[in-house]
CSV table of C-alpha atoms in Angstrom, one decimal:
chain,number,residue,atom,x,y,z
A,275,UNK,CA,0.0,0.0,0.0
A,276,UNK,CA,1.4,3.4,-0.9
A,277,UNK,CA,2.4,5.8,1.9
A,278,UNK,CA,0.5,9.0,2.8
A,279,UNK,CA,3.2,11.1,1.2
A,280,UNK,CA,3.0,9.2,-2.1
A,281,UNK,CA,-0.8,9.6,-2.1
A,282,UNK,CA,-0.5,13.3,-1.4
A,283,UNK,CA,2.0,13.7,-4.3
A,284,UNK,CA,-0.3,11.8,-6.6
A,285,UNK,CA,-3.3,14.0,-5.7
A,286,UNK,CA,-1.2,17.2,-6.2
A,287,UNK,CA,0.1,15.9,-9.5
A,288,UNK,CA,-3.4,15.1,-10.8
A,289,UNK,CA,-4.7,18.5,-9.6
A,290,UNK,CA,-1.9,20.3,-11.5
A,291,UNK,CA,-2.8,18.3,-14.7
A,292,UNK,CA,-6.5,19.1,-14.2
A,293,UNK,CA,-5.6,22.9,-14.2
A,294,UNK,CA,-3.7,22.5,-17.4
A,295,UNK,CA,-6.5,20.5,-19.2
A,296,UNK,CA,-9.1,23.1,-18.0
A,297,UNK,CA,-7.0,25.9,-19.3
A,298,UNK,CA,-6.5,24.2,-22.7
A,299,UNK,CA,-10.2,23.6,-22.9
A,300,UNK,CA,-10.9,27.3,-22.3
A,301,UNK,CA,-8.3,28.3,-24.9
A,302,UNK,CA,-9.8,25.9,-27.5
A,303,UNK,CA,-13.3,27.2,-26.8
A,304,UNK,CA,-12.1,30.8,-27.5
A,305,UNK,CA,-10.2,29.8,-30.7
A,306,UNK,CA,-13.2,27.6,-31.8
A,307,UNK,CA,-15.5,30.7,-32.3
A,308,UNK,CA,-13.1,32.4,-34.7
A,309,UNK,CA,-12.2,29.1,-36.5
A,310,UNK,CA,-15.9,28.1,-36.9
A,311,UNK,CA,-16.8,31.6,-38.3
A,312,UNK,CA,-14.0,31.4,-40.8
A,313,UNK,CA,-14.9,27.9,-41.9
A,314,UNK,CA,-18.6,28.7,-42.3
A,315,UNK,CA,-17.8,31.9,-44.2
A,316,UNK,CA,-15.6,30.0,-46.7
A,317,UNK,CA,-18.2,27.3,-47.5
A,318,UNK,CA,-20.5,29.4,-49.8
A,319,UNK,CA,-17.6,30.7,-51.9
A,320,UNK,CA,-16.0,27.3,-52.4
A,321,UNK,CA,-19.4,25.6,-53.1
A,322,UNK,CA,-20.4,28.4,-55.5
A,323,UNK,CA,-17.1,28.3,-57.4
A,324,UNK,CA,-17.4,24.5,-57.7
A,325,UNK,CA,-20.9,24.8,-59.1
A,326,UNK,CA,-19.9,27.5,-61.6
A,327,UNK,CA,-16.9,25.5,-62.8
A,328,UNK,CA,-19.3,22.5,-63.2
A,329,UNK,CA,-21.7,24.6,-65.3
A,330,UNK,CA,-18.8,25.8,-67.5
A,331,UNK,CA,-17.4,22.3,-67.9
A,332,UNK,CA,-20.8,21.0,-68.9
A,333,UNK,CA,-21.3,23.6,-71.6
A,334,UNK,CA,-18.2,22.7,-73.6
A,335,UNK,CA,-17.7,19.4,-75.4
A,336,UNK,CA,-14.6,17.3,-74.5
A,337,UNK,CA,-11.7,18.0,-76.8
A,338,UNK,CA,-7.9,17.7,-76.8
A,339,UNK,CA,-7.6,21.4,-76.2
A,340,UNK,CA,-9.5,21.2,-72.9
A,341,UNK,CA,-7.5,22.1,-69.8
A,342,UNK,CA,-5.8,19.0,-68.3
A,343,UNK,CA,-6.8,20.1,-64.8
A,344,UNK,CA,-10.4,19.6,-65.9
A,345,UNK,CA,-10.2,16.4,-68.0
A,346,UNK,CA,-7.2,14.8,-66.2
A,347,UNK,CA,-4.3,13.0,-67.9
A,348,UNK,CA,-6.6,10.4,-69.4
A,349,UNK,CA,-5.3,7.7,-67.0
A,350,UNK,CA,-5.8,6.8,-63.3
A,351,UNK,CA,-2.6,4.8,-62.7
A,352,UNK,CA,-1.0,7.1,-60.2
A,353,UNK,CA,-3.0,8.6,-57.3
A,354,UNK,CA,-1.8,11.5,-55.1
A,355,UNK,CA,-3.4,11.7,-51.6
A,356,UNK,CA,-3.3,15.2,-50.2
A,357,UNK,CA,-3.7,14.6,-46.4
A,358,UNK,CA,-4.3,17.6,-44.3
A,359,UNK,CA,-4.0,17.3,-40.5
A,360,UNK,CA,-3.0,19.4,-37.5
A,361,UNK,CA,0.4,20.5,-36.3
A,362,UNK,CA,-0.3,19.6,-32.7
A,363,UNK,CA,-1.9,16.8,-30.8
A,364,UNK,CA,-4.1,16.6,-27.7
A,365,UNK,CA,-7.2,16.8,-29.8
A,366,UNK,CA,-8.7,13.3,-29.5
A,367,UNK,CA,-9.1,11.2,-32.6
A,368,UNK,CA,-9.1,14.2,-35.0
A,369,UNK,CA,-5.8,13.4,-36.7
A,370,UNK,CA,-6.2,9.7,-36.5
A,371,UNK,CA,-9.6,9.7,-38.2
A,372,UNK,CA,-8.2,11.6,-41.2
A,373,UNK,CA,-5.2,9.4,-41.5
A,374,UNK,CA,-7.3,6.3,-41.1
A,375,UNK,CA,-9.5,7.4,-44.1
A,376,UNK,CA,-6.4,8.1,-46.2
A,377,UNK,CA,-4.9,4.7,-45.3
A,378,UNK,CA,-8.1,2.9,-46.3
A,379,UNK,CA,-8.0,4.7,-49.6
A,380,UNK,CA,-4.4,3.9,-50.1
A,381,UNK,CA,-5.0,0.2,-49.3
A,382,UNK,CA,-7.9,-0.1,-51.7
A,383,UNK,CA,-5.9,1.6,-54.5
A,384,UNK,CA,-2.9,-0.6,-53.9
A,385,UNK,CA,-5.3,-3.7,-54.1
A,386,UNK,CA,-6.4,-2.4,-57.6
A,387,UNK,CA,-2.8,-2.2,-58.7
A,388,UNK,CA,-2.6,1.6,-58.6
A,389,UNK,CA,0.5,3.6,-57.5
A,390,UNK,CA,-0.1,5.7,-54.4
A,391,UNK,CA,1.8,8.9,-53.5
A,392,UNK,CA,1.2,11.0,-50.5
A,393,UNK,CA,1.5,14.8,-49.9
A,394,UNK,CA,1.2,15.7,-46.2
A,395,UNK,CA,0.1,19.0,-44.9
A,396,UNK,CA,0.6,19.0,-41.1
A,397,UNK,CA,3.2,17.3,-38.9
A,398,UNK,CA,0.8,14.9,-37.1
A,399,UNK,CA,-0.4,13.3,-40.4
A,400,UNK,CA,3.2,12.9,-41.5
A,401,UNK,CA,4.3,11.3,-38.2
A,402,UNK,CA,1.5,8.7,-38.5
A,403,UNK,CA,1.9,8.0,-42.2
A,404,UNK,CA,5.7,7.7,-42.4
A,405,UNK,CA,5.6,4.5,-40.3
A,406,UNK,CA,3.9,2.6,-43.1
A,407,UNK,CA,4.2,4.9,-46.2
A,408,UNK,CA,7.5,6.7,-45.8
A,409,UNK,CA,8.7,5.9,-49.3
A,410,UNK,CA,5.4,7.0,-50.9
A,411,UNK,CA,5.5,10.5,-49.2
A,412,UNK,CA,6.6,13.0,-51.9
A,413,UNK,CA,6.5,16.2,-49.8
A,414,UNK,CA,5.5,17.6,-46.5
A,415,UNK,CA,4.3,21.1,-45.7
A,416,UNK,CA,4.2,22.3,-42.1
A,417,UNK,CA,2.1,25.3,-41.0
A,418,UNK,CA,3.2,25.4,-37.4
A,419,UNK,CA,4.7,28.9,-37.7
A,420,UNK,CA,1.4,30.2,-39.3
A,421,UNK,CA,-0.7,31.9,-36.6
A,422,UNK,CA,-3.6,32.8,-38.9
A,423,UNK,CA,-4.4,30.7,-42.0
A,424,UNK,CA,-4.6,32.8,-45.2
A,425,UNK,CA,-5.4,32.1,-48.8
A,426,UNK,CA,-1.7,32.6,-49.6
A,427,UNK,CA,-0.9,29.4,-47.6
A,428,UNK,CA,-3.4,27.4,-49.5
A,429,UNK,CA,-2.3,28.9,-52.8
A,430,UNK,CA,1.3,27.9,-52.1
A,431,UNK,CA,0.2,24.3,-51.5
A,432,UNK,CA,-2.0,24.4,-54.6
A,433,UNK,CA,0.8,25.6,-56.8
A,434,UNK,CA,3.0,22.7,-55.7
A,435,UNK,CA,0.2,20.3,-56.5
A,436,UNK,CA,-0.4,21.8,-60.0
A,437,UNK,CA,3.4,21.7,-60.6
A,438,UNK,CA,3.5,18.0,-59.8
A,439,UNK,CA,0.5,17.4,-62.1
A,440,UNK,CA,2.1,19.3,-65.0
A,441,UNK,CA,5.3,17.2,-64.5
A,442,UNK,CA,3.2,14.0,-64.9
A,443,UNK,CA,3.9,12.9,-61.3
A,444,UNK,CA,0.3,11.7,-60.8
A,445,UNK,CA,-3.1,11.3,-62.6
A,446,UNK,CA,-5.6,11.8,-59.8
A,447,UNK,CA,-5.4,13.9,-56.7
A,448,UNK,CA,-7.7,13.4,-53.7
A,449,UNK,CA,-8.0,15.9,-50.8
A,450,UNK,CA,-8.5,14.5,-47.2
A,451,UNK,CA,-9.6,16.7,-44.4
A,452,UNK,CA,-12.2,16.8,-41.5
A,453,UNK,CA,-15.4,18.8,-42.1
A,454,UNK,CA,-16.6,20.6,-39.0
A,455,UNK,CA,-20.2,19.8,-37.9
A,456,UNK,CA,-20.2,20.5,-34.2
A,457,UNK,CA,-17.9,20.4,-31.2
A,458,UNK,CA,-18.5,16.6,-30.8
A,459,UNK,CA,-18.8,15.7,-34.5
A,460,UNK,CA,-16.2,16.1,-37.2
A,461,UNK,CA,-16.6,14.3,-40.4
A,462,UNK,CA,-13.5,12.9,-42.2
A,463,UNK,CA,-13.9,13.8,-45.9
A,464,UNK,CA,-12.3,12.7,-49.1
A,465,UNK,CA,-12.7,15.1,-52.1
A,466,UNK,CA,-11.2,14.5,-55.6
A,467,UNK,CA,-9.8,17.8,-56.9
A,468,UNK,CA,-7.8,16.7,-60.0
A,469,UNK,CA,-9.7,16.0,-62.2
A,470,UNK,CA,-12.6,17.7,-60.3
A,471,UNK,CA,-15.8,15.8,-59.7
A,472,UNK,CA,-18.8,18.2,-60.0
A,473,UNK,CA,-22.3,17.6,-58.7
A,474,UNK,CA,-25.1,17.2,-61.3
A,475,UNK,CA,-26.5,20.7,-61.8
A,476,UNK,CA,-29.9,19.2,-62.7
A,477,UNK,CA,-30.1,17.5,-59.3
A,478,UNK,CA,-29.3,20.8,-57.5
A,479,UNK,CA,-31.8,22.7,-59.5
A,480,UNK,CA,-29.2,25.1,-61.1
A,481,UNK,CA,-29.3,23.8,-64.7
A,482,UNK,CA,-29.5,27.3,-66.2
A,483,UNK,CA,-27.5,28.0,-69.4
A,484,UNK,CA,-25.1,30.9,-69.3
A,485,UNK,CA,-23.0,32.7,-72.0
A,486,UNK,CA,-19.5,33.5,-71.0
A,487,UNK,CA,-17.0,36.2,-72.1
A,488,UNK,CA,-14.2,35.4,-72.8
A,489,UNK,CA,-14.4,31.8,-74.1
A,490,UNK,CA,-15.0,29.0,-71.6
A,491,UNK,CA,-11.5,27.5,-72.2
A,492,UNK,CA,-9.9,30.7,-71.2
A,493,UNK,CA,-12.0,31.0,-68.1
A,494,UNK,CA,-11.3,27.4,-67.0
A,495,UNK,CA,-7.6,27.9,-67.6
A,496,UNK,CA,-7.7,30.8,-65.1
A,497,UNK,CA,-10.1,29.4,-62.6
A,498,UNK,CA,-9.1,25.8,-62.3
A,499,UNK,CA,-5.8,26.4,-60.5
A,500,UNK,CA,-7.6,28.9,-58.3
A,501,UNK,CA,-10.3,26.4,-57.5
A,502,UNK,CA,-7.7,23.9,-56.3
A,503,UNK,CA,-6.3,26.6,-54.0
A,504,UNK,CA,-9.8,27.5,-52.9
A,505,UNK,CA,-10.7,23.9,-52.0
A,506,UNK,CA,-7.5,23.5,-50.1
A,507,UNK,CA,-8.1,26.7,-48.2
A,508,UNK,CA,-11.6,25.5,-47.3
A,509,UNK,CA,-10.2,22.2,-46.1
A,510,UNK,CA,-7.6,24.0,-43.9
A,511,UNK,CA,-10.3,26.2,-42.4
A,512,UNK,CA,-12.5,23.2,-41.8
A,513,UNK,CA,-9.6,21.4,-40.2
A,514,UNK,CA,-8.8,24.4,-38.0
A,515,UNK,CA,-12.4,24.5,-36.6
A,516,UNK,CA,-12.5,20.7,-36.3
A,517,UNK,CA,-9.2,20.6,-34.5
A,518,UNK,CA,-10.3,23.1,-31.9
A,519,UNK,CA,-13.7,21.4,-31.4
A,520,UNK,CA,-12.0,18.0,-31.0
A,521,UNK,CA,-9.4,19.5,-28.5
A,522,UNK,CA,-12.2,21.2,-26.5
A,523,UNK,CA,-14.1,18.0,-26.2
A,524,UNK,CA,-10.9,16.0,-25.4
A,525,UNK,CA,-9.7,18.4,-22.7
A,526,UNK,CA,-13.2,18.5,-21.2
A,527,UNK,CA,-13.1,14.7,-20.9
A,528,UNK,CA,-9.6,14.8,-19.5
A,529,UNK,CA,-10.7,17.4,-16.9
A,530,UNK,CA,-13.6,15.2,-15.8
A,531,UNK,CA,-11.4,12.1,-15.6
A,532,UNK,CA,-8.9,14.0,-13.5
A,533,UNK,CA,-11.7,15.0,-11.1
A,534,UNK,CA,-12.8,11.4,-10.8
A,535,UNK,CA,-9.2,10.3,-10.2
A,536,UNK,CA,-8.8,13.0,-7.5
A,537,UNK,CA,-11.9,11.9,-5.7
A,538,UNK,CA,-10.8,8.2,-5.8
A,539,UNK,CA,-7.3,9.1,-4.6
A,540,UNK,CA,-8.7,11.3,-1.8
A,541,UNK,CA,-10.9,8.5,-0.6
A,542,UNK,CA,-7.9,6.1,-0.6
A,543,UNK,CA,-5.8,8.7,1.2
A,544,UNK,CA,-8.5,9.2,3.9
A,545,UNK,CA,-8.9,5.5,4.4
A,546,UNK,CA,-5.2,4.9,4.6
A,547,UNK,CA,-4.8,7.8,7.1
A,548,UNK,CA,-7.7,6.4,9.2
A,549,UNK,CA,-6.2,2.9,9.2
A,550,UNK,CA,-2.8,4.3,10.4
A,551,UNK,CA,-4.4,6.3,13.2
A,552,UNK,CA,-6.5,3.3,14.3
A,553,UNK,CA,-3.3,1.2,14.3
A,554,UNK,CA,-1.4,3.7,16.4
A,555,UNK,CA,-4.3,3.9,18.9
A,556,UNK,CA,-4.5,0.1,19.2
A,557,UNK,CA,-0.7,0.1,19.9
A,558,UNK,CA,-1.0,2.8,22.6
A,559,UNK,CA,-4.0,1.0,24.2
A,560,UNK,CA,-2.2,-2.4,24.1
A,561,UNK,CA,0.9,-0.8,25.7
A,562,UNK,CA,-1.2,0.8,28.4
A,563,UNK,CA,-3.0,-2.4,29.3
A,564,UNK,CA,0.3,-4.3,29.4
A,565,UNK,CA,1.5,-1.9,32.1
């Protein structure tokens, strides 16, 4: 049985940890409001751009002159998985759920005989993926020094993806991130961005016909690279909100568990102290009776 000093040290240690987890929960709650607002503000723009590009793409017939970012390379032999995760941990299963989805896709593609390459955005995703797919990782981008995510950060990543595609390094690119739904619900999402997969405009009720100036090919050549950066920016903002929500939930659970542990350790401490006092009293009484 541990001594009273050891029990006191344990209780003090857990209390100190509880203060840290409570502080982290409050910080995550404060950051969540800003991150959630940014993610919700980016959704309409990204969705509208995707619908507009789908409308333009549907209005032109396929031809050899069509932008490769729209039609693809004509093959699907090499797949690039763009995995976006956080730079820090202590956020529950947020990073693991994204990595798990990417691993499942990589396994299914490998079973089909496809070549898989991985582009990591975020240190935590790289740390998990390098154990099994270190040779397939072509590049890693860390955003740890970035305090506030901006479009320039996504544009830099998008430019690297487009450069790899133009060099013929891959045929299909899929973006992996976590879509923010609520503090306790984040949805791991896979979105194909090269070549893009557009929703059916007829199903969404936006099957109107537009005339564009300049020609559709020129518009697509300008907007397709920007759409890739926009979708990546949206994924980074969704990840930022999901990360803070997951961290807030994880730290709340940790604080509650620390409270339960403190109560249990306090009960053990009181029982041990009571047993020691009772033992000392018995020894005193026995000694007095012996006299």
